[in-house]
Amino acid sequence: MNGFVPYPVRETYRLIEPGPTVLISTSDGVRDNIMTNAFNMPVRHDGILAVIVGTWDTSFATLQATRQCVIGIPGADLMRTTVQVGNSSSQDIDKWEHFGLTRVPGVSVAAPLIGECVANIECKVEDDSLVEDYSLWLLRTTAAWIRPDAAPAPEFHHRGNGTFTTNGELHDLSDEMTKWKYFTD
């Protein structure tokens, strides 16, 4: 078909992988947990984000009960640690201690920020009506933090098959964003 070959429908997420690989922390007041997440995206310009957290994730019950979390954005220097966090279970180990990650108190949620991340976003559940059918949580940002020495964030993206890409060269076309200029200020 004009040089194209079929691609598996169930793998199309690999073609449009939406967001960086992140770490999500939760806390039930007794125990803090942390998980790796590669299915996330911005939804609106006013701080609404979406993440997939399903019943297969230990963090699911805590997110459901507390309705809050922190999304930590690790830099490429934490790529291996992030993968290993995802390969382990908080049922077996304290991931914070095992991987040497630092808990930093949040201001609007009980879940800790992740000290090694380049940015942290405190969130509360805005809408969970899609959780039962799609494991999709809509979150409202309540506070956000960035390490100024880490901007622009050297994020990395999971390509869905065990490979990752990192952010590439920055291309500044803000002067050409005439229709959406208020987003570039």
JSON list of C-alpha atoms in Angstrom, two decimals:
[
{"chain": "A", "resi": 1, "resn": "MET", "atom": "CA", "xyz": [0.00, 0.00, 0.00]},
{"chain": "A", "resi": 2, "resn": "ASN", "atom": "CA", "xyz": [2.18, 2.86, -1.30]},
{"chain": "A", "resi": 3, "resn": "GLY", "atom": "CA", "xyz": [5.22, 1.76, 0.71]},
{"chain": "A", "resi": 4, "resn": "PHE", "atom": "CA", "xyz": [3.36, 1.15, 4.00]},
{"chain": "A", "resi": 5, "resn": "VAL", "atom": "CA", "xyz": [3.15, -2.22, 5.71]},
{"chain": "A", "resi": 6, "resn": "PRO", "atom": "CA", "xyz": [0.57, -3.25, 8.31]},
{"chain": "A", "resi": 7, "resn": "TYR", "atom": "CA", "xyz": [1.33, -2.40, 11.93]},
{"chain": "A", "resi": 8, "resn": "PRO", "atom": "CA", "xyz": [-0.25, -4.24, 14.90]},
{"chain": "A", "resi": 9, "resn": "VAL", "atom": "CA", "xyz": [-3.24, -2.25, 16.18]},
{"chain": "A", "resi": 10, "resn": "ARG", "atom": "CA", "xyz": [-2.54, -3.30, 19.77]},
{"chain": "A", "resi": 11, "resn": "GLU", "atom": "CA", "xyz": [0.89, -1.65, 19.55]},
{"chain": "A", "resi": 12, "resn": "THR", "atom": "CA", "xyz": [-0.17, 1.72, 18.14]},
{"chain": "A", "resi": 13, "resn": "TYR", "atom": "CA", "xyz": [0.49, 3.34, 21.52]},
{"chain": "A", "resi": 14, "resn": "ARG", "atom": "CA", "xyz": [4.17, 2.92, 20.64]},
{"chain": "A", "resi": 15, "resn": "LEU", "atom": "CA", "xyz": [3.71, 5.29, 17.72]},
{"chain": "A", "resi": 16, "resn": "ILE", "atom": "CA", "xyz": [2.21, 8.13, 19.76]},
{"chain": "A", "resi": 17, "resn": "GLU", "atom": "CA", "xyz": [3.60, 7.46, 23.24]},
{"chain": "A", "resi": 18, "resn": "PRO", "atom": "CA", "xyz": [2.16, 10.51, 24.99]},
{"chain": "A", "resi": 19, "resn": "GLY", "atom": "CA", "xyz": [4.32, 11.46, 27.91]},
{"chain": "A", "resi": 20, "resn": "PRO", "atom": "CA", "xyz": [7.58, 10.95, 29.69]},
{"chain": "A", "resi": 21, "resn": "THR", "atom": "CA", "xyz": [8.18, 7.95, 31.88]},
{"chain": "A", "resi": 22, "resn": "VAL", "atom": "CA", "xyz": [7.35, 9.14, 35.40]},
{"chain": "A", "resi": 23, "resn": "LEU", "atom": "CA", "xyz": [7.37, 7.96, 38.98]},
{"chain": "A", "resi": 24, "resn": "ILE", "atom": "CA", "xyz": [4.10, 8.18, 40.91]},
{"chain": "A", "resi": 25, "resn": "SER", "atom": "CA", "xyz": [4.20, 8.30, 44.68]},
{"chain": "A", "resi": 26, "resn": "THR", "atom": "CA", "xyz": [1.28, 7.64, 47.00]},
{"chain": "A", "resi": 27, "resn": "SER", "atom": "CA", "xyz": [0.90, 7.46, 50.75]},
{"chain": "A", "resi": 28, "resn": "ASP", "atom": "CA", "xyz": [-1.80, 5.95, 52.92]},
{"chain": "A", "resi": 29, "resn": "GLY", "atom": "CA", "xyz": [-0.46, 7.72, 56.01]},
{"chain": "A", "resi": 30, "resn": "VAL", "atom": "CA", "xyz": [1.38, 4.60, 57.15]},
{"chain": "A", "resi": 31, "resn": "ARG", "atom": "CA", "xyz": [3.38, 3.59, 54.11]},
{"chain": "A", "resi": 32, "resn": "ASP", "atom": "CA", "xyz": [4.65, 5.51, 51.12]},
{"chain": "A", "resi": 33, "resn": "ASN", "atom": "CA", "xyz": [4.78, 3.77, 47.77]},
{"chain": "A", "resi": 34, "resn": "ILE", "atom": "CA", "xyz": [6.31, 4.59, 44.44]},
{"chain": "A", "resi": 35, "resn": "MET", "atom": "CA", "xyz": [5.60, 3.15, 40.99]},
{"chain": "A", "resi": 36, "resn": "THR", "atom": "CA", "xyz": [6.78, 3.65, 37.43]},
{"chain": "A", "resi": 37, "resn": "ASN", "atom": "CA", "xyz": [4.28, 4.91, 34.88]},
{"chain": "A", "resi": 38, "resn": "ALA", "atom": "CA", "xyz": [4.61, 5.43, 31.13]},
{"chain": "A", "resi": 39, "resn": "PHE", "atom": "CA", "xyz": [0.94, 6.00, 30.30]},
{"chain": "A", "resi": 40, "resn": "ASN", "atom": "CA", "xyz": [0.32, 9.64, 31.16]},
{"chain": "A", "resi": 41, "resn": "MET", "atom": "CA", "xyz": [-0.52, 12.88, 29.42]},
{"chain": "A", "resi": 42, "resn": "PRO", "atom": "CA", "xyz": [-1.64, 16.46, 29.83]},
{"chain": "A", "resi": 43, "resn": "VAL", "atom": "CA", "xyz": [-5.36, 16.84, 29.22]},
{"chain": "A", "resi": 44, "resn": "ARG", "atom": "CA", "xyz": [-5.97, 20.58, 29.49]},
{"chain": "A", "resi": 45, "resn": "HIS", "atom": "CA", "xyz": [-3.89, 23.72, 29.89]},
{"chain": "A", "resi": 46, "resn": "ASP", "atom": "CA", "xyz": [-5.24, 24.33, 33.40]},
{"chain": "A", "resi": 47, "resn": "GLY", "atom": "CA", "xyz": [-3.31, 21.51, 35.05]},
{"chain": "A", "resi": 48, "resn": "ILE", "atom": "CA", "xyz": [-5.56, 18.53, 34.36]},
{"chain": "A", "resi": 49, "resn": "LEU", "atom": "CA", "xyz": [-3.43, 15.43, 33.76]},
{"chain": "A", "resi": 50, "resn": "ALA", "atom": "CA", "xyz": [-4.29, 11.80, 33.08]},
{"chain": "A", "resi": 51, "resn": "VAL", "atom": "CA", "xyz": [-2.56, 8.62, 34.20]},
{"chain": "A", "resi": 52, "resn": "ILE", "atom": "CA", "xyz": [-3.30, 4.94, 33.83]},
{"chain": "A", "resi": 53, "resn": "VAL", "atom": "CA", "xyz": [-3.12, 3.18, 37.20]},
{"chain": "A", "resi": 54, "resn": "GLY", "atom": "CA", "xyz": [-4.89, -0.16, 37.28]},
{"chain": "A", "resi": 55, "resn": "THR", "atom": "CA", "xyz": [-5.86, -2.75, 39.84]},
{"chain": "A", "resi": 56, "resn": "TRP", "atom": "CA", "xyz": [-2.65, -4.63, 38.96]},
{"chain": "A", "resi": 57, "resn": "ASP", "atom": "CA", "xyz": [-0.66, -1.76, 40.54]},
{"chain": "A", "resi": 58, "resn": "THR", "atom": "CA", "xyz": [-0.14, -1.78, 44.31]},
{"chain": "A", "resi": 59, "resn": "SER", "atom": "CA", "xyz": [-0.64, 2.01, 44.23]},
{"chain": "A", "resi": 60, "resn": "PHE", "atom": "CA", "xyz": [-4.18, 1.61, 42.91]},
{"chain": "A", "resi": 61, "resn": "ALA", "atom": "CA", "xyz": [-5.83, 1.02, 46.30]},
{"chain": "A", "resi": 62, "resn": "THR", "atom": "CA", "xyz": [-3.97, 3.92, 47.89]},
{"chain": "A", "resi": 63, "resn": "LEU", "atom": "CA", "xyz": [-4.85, 6.30, 45.04]},
{"chain": "A", "resi": 64, "resn": "GLN", "atom": "CA", "xyz": [-8.45, 5.16, 45.26]},
{"chain": "A", "resi": 65, "resn": "ALA", "atom": "CA", "xyz": [-8.59, 5.68, 49.04]},
{"chain": "A", "resi": 66, "resn": "THR", "atom": "CA", "xyz": [-6.61, 8.91, 49.38]},
{"chain": "A", "resi": 67, "resn": "ARG", "atom": "CA", "xyz": [-7.45, 10.46, 45.98]},
{"chain": "A", "resi": 68, "resn": "GLN", "atom": "CA", "xyz": [-4.02, 12.07, 45.77]},
{"chain": "A", "resi": 69, "resn": "CYS", "atom": "CA", "xyz": [-0.53, 11.42, 44.48]},
{"chain": "A", "resi": 70, "resn": "VAL", "atom": "CA", "xyz": [2.67, 13.01, 43.26]},
{"chain": "A", "resi": 71, "resn": "ILE", "atom": "CA", "xyz": [3.95, 12.64, 39.72]},
{"chain": "A", "resi": 72, "resn": "GLY", "atom": "CA", "xyz": [7.73, 12.86, 39.73]},
{"chain": "A", "resi": 73, "resn": "ILE", "atom": "CA", "xyz": [9.52, 13.47, 36.45]},
{"chain": "A", "resi": 74, "resn": "PRO", "atom": "CA", "xyz": [12.89, 11.74, 36.52]},
{"chain": "A", "resi": 75, "resn": "GLY", "atom": "CA", "xyz": [15.76, 12.85, 34.34]},
{"chain": "A", "resi": 76, "resn": "ALA", "atom": "CA", "xyz": [17.59, 10.45, 32.07]},
{"chain": "A", "resi": 77, "resn": "ASP", "atom": "CA", "xyz": [20.11, 9.89, 34.87]},
{"chain": "A", "resi": 78, "resn": "LEU", "atom": "CA", "xyz": [17.36, 7.97, 36.73]},
{"chain": "A", "resi": 79, "resn": "MET", "atom": "CA", "xyz": [16.35, 5.81, 33.75]},
{"chain": "A", "resi": 80, "resn": "ARG", "atom": "CA", "xyz": [17.71, 2.52, 35.13]},
{"chain": "A", "resi": 81, "resn": "THR", "atom": "CA", "xyz": [16.37, 3.23, 38.62]},
{"chain": "A", "resi": 82, "resn": "THR", "atom": "CA", "xyz": [12.96, 4.06, 37.17]},
{"chain": "A", "resi": 83, "resn": "VAL", "atom": "CA", "xyz": [12.88, 0.78, 35.24]},
{"chain": "A", "resi": 84, "resn": "GLN", "atom": "CA", "xyz": [13.92, -1.16, 38.35]},
{"chain": "A", "resi": 85, "resn": "VAL", "atom": "CA", "xyz": [11.22, 0.56, 40.44]},
{"chain": "A", "resi": 86, "resn": "GLY", "atom": "CA", "xyz": [8.76, -0.70, 37.84]},
{"chain": "A", "resi": 87, "resn": "ASN", "atom": "CA", "xyz": [10.25, -4.19, 37.97]},
{"chain": "A", "resi": 88, "resn": "SER", "atom": "CA", "xyz": [9.79, -4.49, 41.72]},
{"chain": "A", "resi": 89, "resn": "SER", "atom": "CA", "xyz": [6.84, -4.69, 44.08]},
{"chain": "A", "resi": 90, "resn": "SER", "atom": "CA", "xyz": [6.27, -2.75, 47.27]},
{"chain": "A", "resi": 91, "resn": "GLN", "atom": "CA", "xyz": [4.87, -6.03, 48.60]},
{"chain": "A", "resi": 92, "resn": "ASP", "atom": "CA", "xyz": [8.49, -7.26, 48.72]},
{"chain": "A", "resi": 93, "resn": "ILE", "atom": "CA", "xyz": [10.60, -4.17, 49.43]},
{"chain": "A", "resi": 94, "resn": "ASP", "atom": "CA", "xyz": [10.46, -0.55, 50.52]},
{"chain": "A", "resi": 95, "resn": "LYS", "atom": "CA", "xyz": [11.27, 0.94, 47.12]},
{"chain": "A", "resi": 96, "resn": "TRP", "atom": "CA", "xyz": [12.28, 4.30, 48.60]},
{"chain": "A", "resi": 97, "resn": "GLU", "atom": "CA", "xyz": [15.00, 2.75, 50.74]},
{"chain": "A", "resi": 98, "resn": "HIS", "atom": "CA", "xyz": [16.00, 0.02, 48.31]},
{"chain": "A", "resi": 99, "resn": "PHE", "atom": "CA", "xyz": [16.61, 2.49, 45.45]},
{"chain": "A", "resi": 100, "resn": "GLY", "atom": "CA", "xyz": [17.94, 5.32, 47.63]},
{"chain": "A", "resi": 101, "resn": "LEU", "atom": "CA", "xyz": [15.18, 7.76, 46.74]},
{"chain": "A", "resi": 102, "resn": "THR", "atom": "CA", "xyz": [14.53, 10.78, 48.94]},
{"chain": "A", "resi": 103, "resn": "ARG", "atom": "CA", "xyz": [11.08, 11.63, 50.30]},
{"chain": "A", "resi": 104, "resn": "VAL", "atom": "CA", "xyz": [10.34, 15.36, 50.26]},
{"chain": "A", "resi": 105, "resn": "PRO", "atom": "CA", "xyz": [7.13, 16.52, 51.97]},
{"chain": "A", "resi": 106, "resn": "GLY", "atom": "CA", "xyz": [4.49, 17.97, 49.68]},
{"chain": "A", "resi": 107, "resn": "VAL", "atom": "CA", "xyz": [2.42, 21.03, 50.52]},
{"chain": "A", "resi": 108, "resn": "SER", "atom": "CA", "xyz": [-1.03, 19.97, 49.28]},
{"chain": "A", "resi": 109, "resn": "VAL", "atom": "CA", "xyz": [-0.92, 16.16, 49.40]},
{"chain": "A", "resi": 110, "resn": "ALA", "atom": "CA", "xyz": [0.33, 13.50, 51.83]},
{"chain": "A", "resi": 111, "resn": "ALA", "atom": "CA", "xyz": [2.31, 11.64, 49.17]},
{"chain": "A", "resi": 112, "resn": "PRO", "atom": "CA", "xyz": [5.98, 12.63, 49.10]},
{"chain": "A", "resi": 113, "resn": "LEU", "atom": "CA", "xyz": [7.78, 14.38, 46.29]},
{"chain": "A", "resi": 114, "resn": "ILE", "atom": "CA", "xyz": [10.78, 12.49, 44.91]},
{"chain": "A", "resi": 115, "resn": "GLY", "atom": "CA", "xyz": [13.95, 14.41, 45.69]},
{"chain": "A", "resi": 116, "resn": "GLU", "atom": "CA", "xyz": [15.95, 13.03, 42.76]},
{"chain": "A", "resi": 117, "resn": "CYS", "atom": "CA", "xyz": [13.37, 14.02, 40.13]},
{"chain": "A", "resi": 118, "resn": "VAL", "atom": "CA", "xyz": [13.79, 17.16, 38.02]},
{"chain": "A", "resi": 119, "resn": "ALA", "atom": "CA", "xyz": [10.16, 18.10, 38.69]},
{"chain": "A", "resi": 120, "resn": "ASN", "atom": "CA", "xyz": [7.28, 16.99, 40.91]},
{"chain": "A", "resi": 121, "resn": "ILE", "atom": "CA", "xyz": [3.57, 17.59, 40.43]},
{"chain": "A", "resi": 122, "resn": "GLU", "atom": "CA", "xyz": [1.21, 17.28, 43.40]},
{"chain": "A", "resi": 123, "resn": "CYS", "atom": "CA", "xyz": [-2.20, 16.04, 42.28]},
{"chain": "A", "resi": 124, "resn": "LYS", "atom": "CA", "xyz": [-5.66, 15.27, 43.56]},
{"chain": "A", "resi": 125, "resn": "VAL", "atom": "CA", "xyz": [-8.18, 13.11, 41.74]},
{"chain": "A", "resi": 126, "resn": "GLU", "atom": "CA", "xyz": [-10.46, 15.29, 39.65]},
{"chain": "A", "resi": 127, "resn": "ASP", "atom": "CA", "xyz": [-12.50, 12.53, 37.99]},
{"chain": "A", "resi": 128, "resn": "ASP", "atom": "CA", "xyz": [-12.44, 8.76, 38.41]},
{"chain": "A", "resi": 129, "resn": "SER", "atom": "CA", "xyz": [-15.43, 7.94, 36.20]},
{"chain": "A", "resi": 130, "resn": "LEU", "atom": "CA", "xyz": [-13.17, 6.25, 33.62]},
{"chain": "A", "resi": 131, "resn": "VAL", "atom": "CA", "xyz": [-11.23, 4.12, 36.10]},
{"chain": "A", "resi": 132, "resn": "GLU", "atom": "CA", "xyz": [-13.51, 1.09, 36.08]},
{"chain": "A", "resi": 133, "resn": "ASP", "atom": "CA", "xyz": [-13.58, 0.80, 32.28]},
{"chain": "A", "resi": 134, "resn": "TYR", "atom": "CA", "xyz": [-10.14, 2.18, 31.33]},
{"chain": "A", "resi": 135, "resn": "SER", "atom": "CA", "xyz": [-8.03, 2.51, 34.51]},
{"chain": "A", "resi": 136, "resn": "LEU", "atom": "CA", "xyz": [-7.81, 6.20, 33.55]},
{"chain": "A", "resi": 137, "resn": "TRP", "atom": "CA", "xyz": [-7.54, 8.78, 36.33]},
{"chain": "A", "resi": 138, "resn": "LEU", "atom": "CA", "xyz": [-7.98, 12.48, 35.66]},
{"chain": "A", "resi": 139, "resn": "LEU", "atom": "CA", "xyz": [-5.89, 14.45, 38.12]},
{"chain": "A", "resi": 140, "resn": "ARG", "atom": "CA", "xyz": [-5.88, 18.14, 39.03]},
{"chain": "A", "resi": 141, "resn": "THR", "atom": "CA", "xyz": [-2.50, 19.70, 39.69]},
{"chain": "A", "resi": 142, "resn": "THR", "atom": "CA", "xyz": [-2.51, 21.35, 43.13]},
{"chain": "A", "resi": 143, "resn": "ALA", "atom": "CA", "xyz": [1.18, 22.33, 43.25]},
{"chain": "A", "resi": 144, "resn": "ALA", "atom": "CA", "xyz": [4.20, 21.87, 41.01]},
{"chain": "A", "resi": 145, "resn": "TRP", "atom": "CA", "xyz": [7.91, 22.08, 41.63]},
{"chain": "A", "resi": 146, "resn": "ILE", "atom": "CA", "xyz": [10.94, 22.13, 39.35]},
{"chain": "A", "resi": 147, "resn": "ARG", "atom": "CA", "xyz": [14.66, 22.08, 40.07]},
{"chain": "A", "resi": 148, "resn": "PRO", "atom": "CA", "xyz": [15.93, 25.17, 38.27]},
{"chain": "A", "resi": 149, "resn": "ASP", "atom": "CA", "xyz": [19.31, 23.54, 37.66]},
{"chain": "A", "resi": 150, "resn": "ALA", "atom": "CA", "xyz": [17.56, 20.76, 35.70]},
{"chain": "A", "resi": 151, "resn": "ALA", "atom": "CA", "xyz": [15.53, 22.85, 33.23]},
{"chain": "A", "resi": 152, "resn": "PRO", "atom": "CA", "xyz": [14.83, 22.01, 30.50]},
{"chain": "A", "resi": 153, "resn": "ALA", "atom": "CA", "xyz": [14.01, 18.60, 31.89]},
{"chain": "A", "resi": 154, "resn": "PRO", "atom": "CA", "xyz": [15.96, 15.76, 30.25]},
{"chain": "A", "resi": 155, "resn": "GLU", "atom": "CA", "xyz": [12.96, 13.43, 30.25]},
{"chain": "A", "resi": 156, "resn": "PHE", "atom": "CA", "xyz": [12.88, 9.98, 28.72]},
{"chain": "A", "resi": 157, "resn": "HIS", "atom": "CA", "xyz": [10.09, 8.11, 27.00]},
{"chain": "A", "resi": 158, "resn": "HIS", "atom": "CA", "xyz": [9.31, 4.39, 26.98]},
{"chain": "A", "resi": 159, "resn": "ARG", "atom": "CA", "xyz": [8.72, 3.19, 23.43]},
{"chain": "A", "resi": 160, "resn": "GLY", "atom": "CA", "xyz": [6.65, 0.23, 24.64]},
{"chain": "A", "resi": 161, "resn": "ASN", "atom": "CA", "xyz": [9.10, -2.54, 23.89]},
{"chain": "A", "resi": 162, "resn": "GLY", "atom": "CA", "xyz": [11.78, -2.06, 26.54]},
{"chain": "A", "resi": 163, "resn": "THR", "atom": "CA", "xyz": [13.54, 0.72, 24.66]},
{"chain": "A", "resi": 164, "resn": "PHE", "atom": "CA", "xyz": [13.61, 4.39, 25.59]},
{"chain": "A", "resi": 165, "resn": "THR", "atom": "CA", "xyz": [14.29, 7.69, 23.89]},
{"chain": "A", "resi": 166, "resn": "THR", "atom": "CA", "xyz": [15.46, 10.88, 25.55]},
{"chain": "A", "resi": 167, "resn": "ASN", "atom": "CA", "xyz": [14.46, 14.40, 24.71]},
{"chain": "A", "resi": 168, "resn": "GLY", "atom": "CA", "xyz": [16.46, 15.68, 21.80]},
{"chain": "A", "resi": 169, "resn": "GLU", "atom": "CA", "xyz": [17.57, 19.07, 20.64]},
{"chain": "A", "resi": 170, "resn": "LEU", "atom": "CA", "xyz": [15.37, 22.01, 21.63]},
{"chain": "A", "resi": 171, "resn": "HIS", "atom": "CA", "xyz": [13.79, 23.83, 18.68]},
{"chain": "A", "resi": 172, "resn": "ASP", "atom": "CA", "xyz": [12.41, 27.26, 19.63]},
{"chain": "A", "resi": 173, "resn": "LEU", "atom": "CA", "xyz": [9.54, 28.23, 17.34]},
{"chain": "A", "resi": 174, "resn": "SER", "atom": "CA", "xyz": [7.76, 30.39, 19.94]},
{"chain": "A", "resi": 175, "resn": "ASP", "atom": "CA", "xyz": [7.89, 33.44, 17.64]},
{"chain": "A", "resi": 176, "resn": "GLU", "atom": "CA", "xyz": [5.87, 31.50, 15.08]},
{"chain": "A", "resi": 177, "resn": "MET", "atom": "CA", "xyz": [3.14, 30.51, 17.56]},
{"chain": "A", "resi": 178, "resn": "THR", "atom": "CA", "xyz": [1.01, 33.51, 16.61]},
{"chain": "A", "resi": 179, "resn": "LYS", "atom": "CA", "xyz": [-2.40, 31.87, 17.09]},
{"chain": "A", "resi": 180, "resn": "TRP", "atom": "CA", "xyz": [-1.46, 30.50, 20.52]},
{"chain": "A", "resi": 181, "resn": "LYS", "atom": "CA", "xyz": [0.93, 33.26, 21.65]},
{"chain": "A", "resi": 182, "resn": "TYR", "atom": "CA", "xyz": [-0.41, 33.28, 25.21]},
{"chain": "A", "resi": 183, "resn": "PHE", "atom": "CA", "xyz": [0.99, 29.74, 25.65]},
{"chain": "A", "resi": 184, "resn": "THR", "atom": "CA", "xyz": [4.52, 30.91, 24.86]},
{"chain": "A", "resi": 185, "resn": "ASP", "atom": "CA", "xyz": [4.64, 33.75, 27.40]}
]
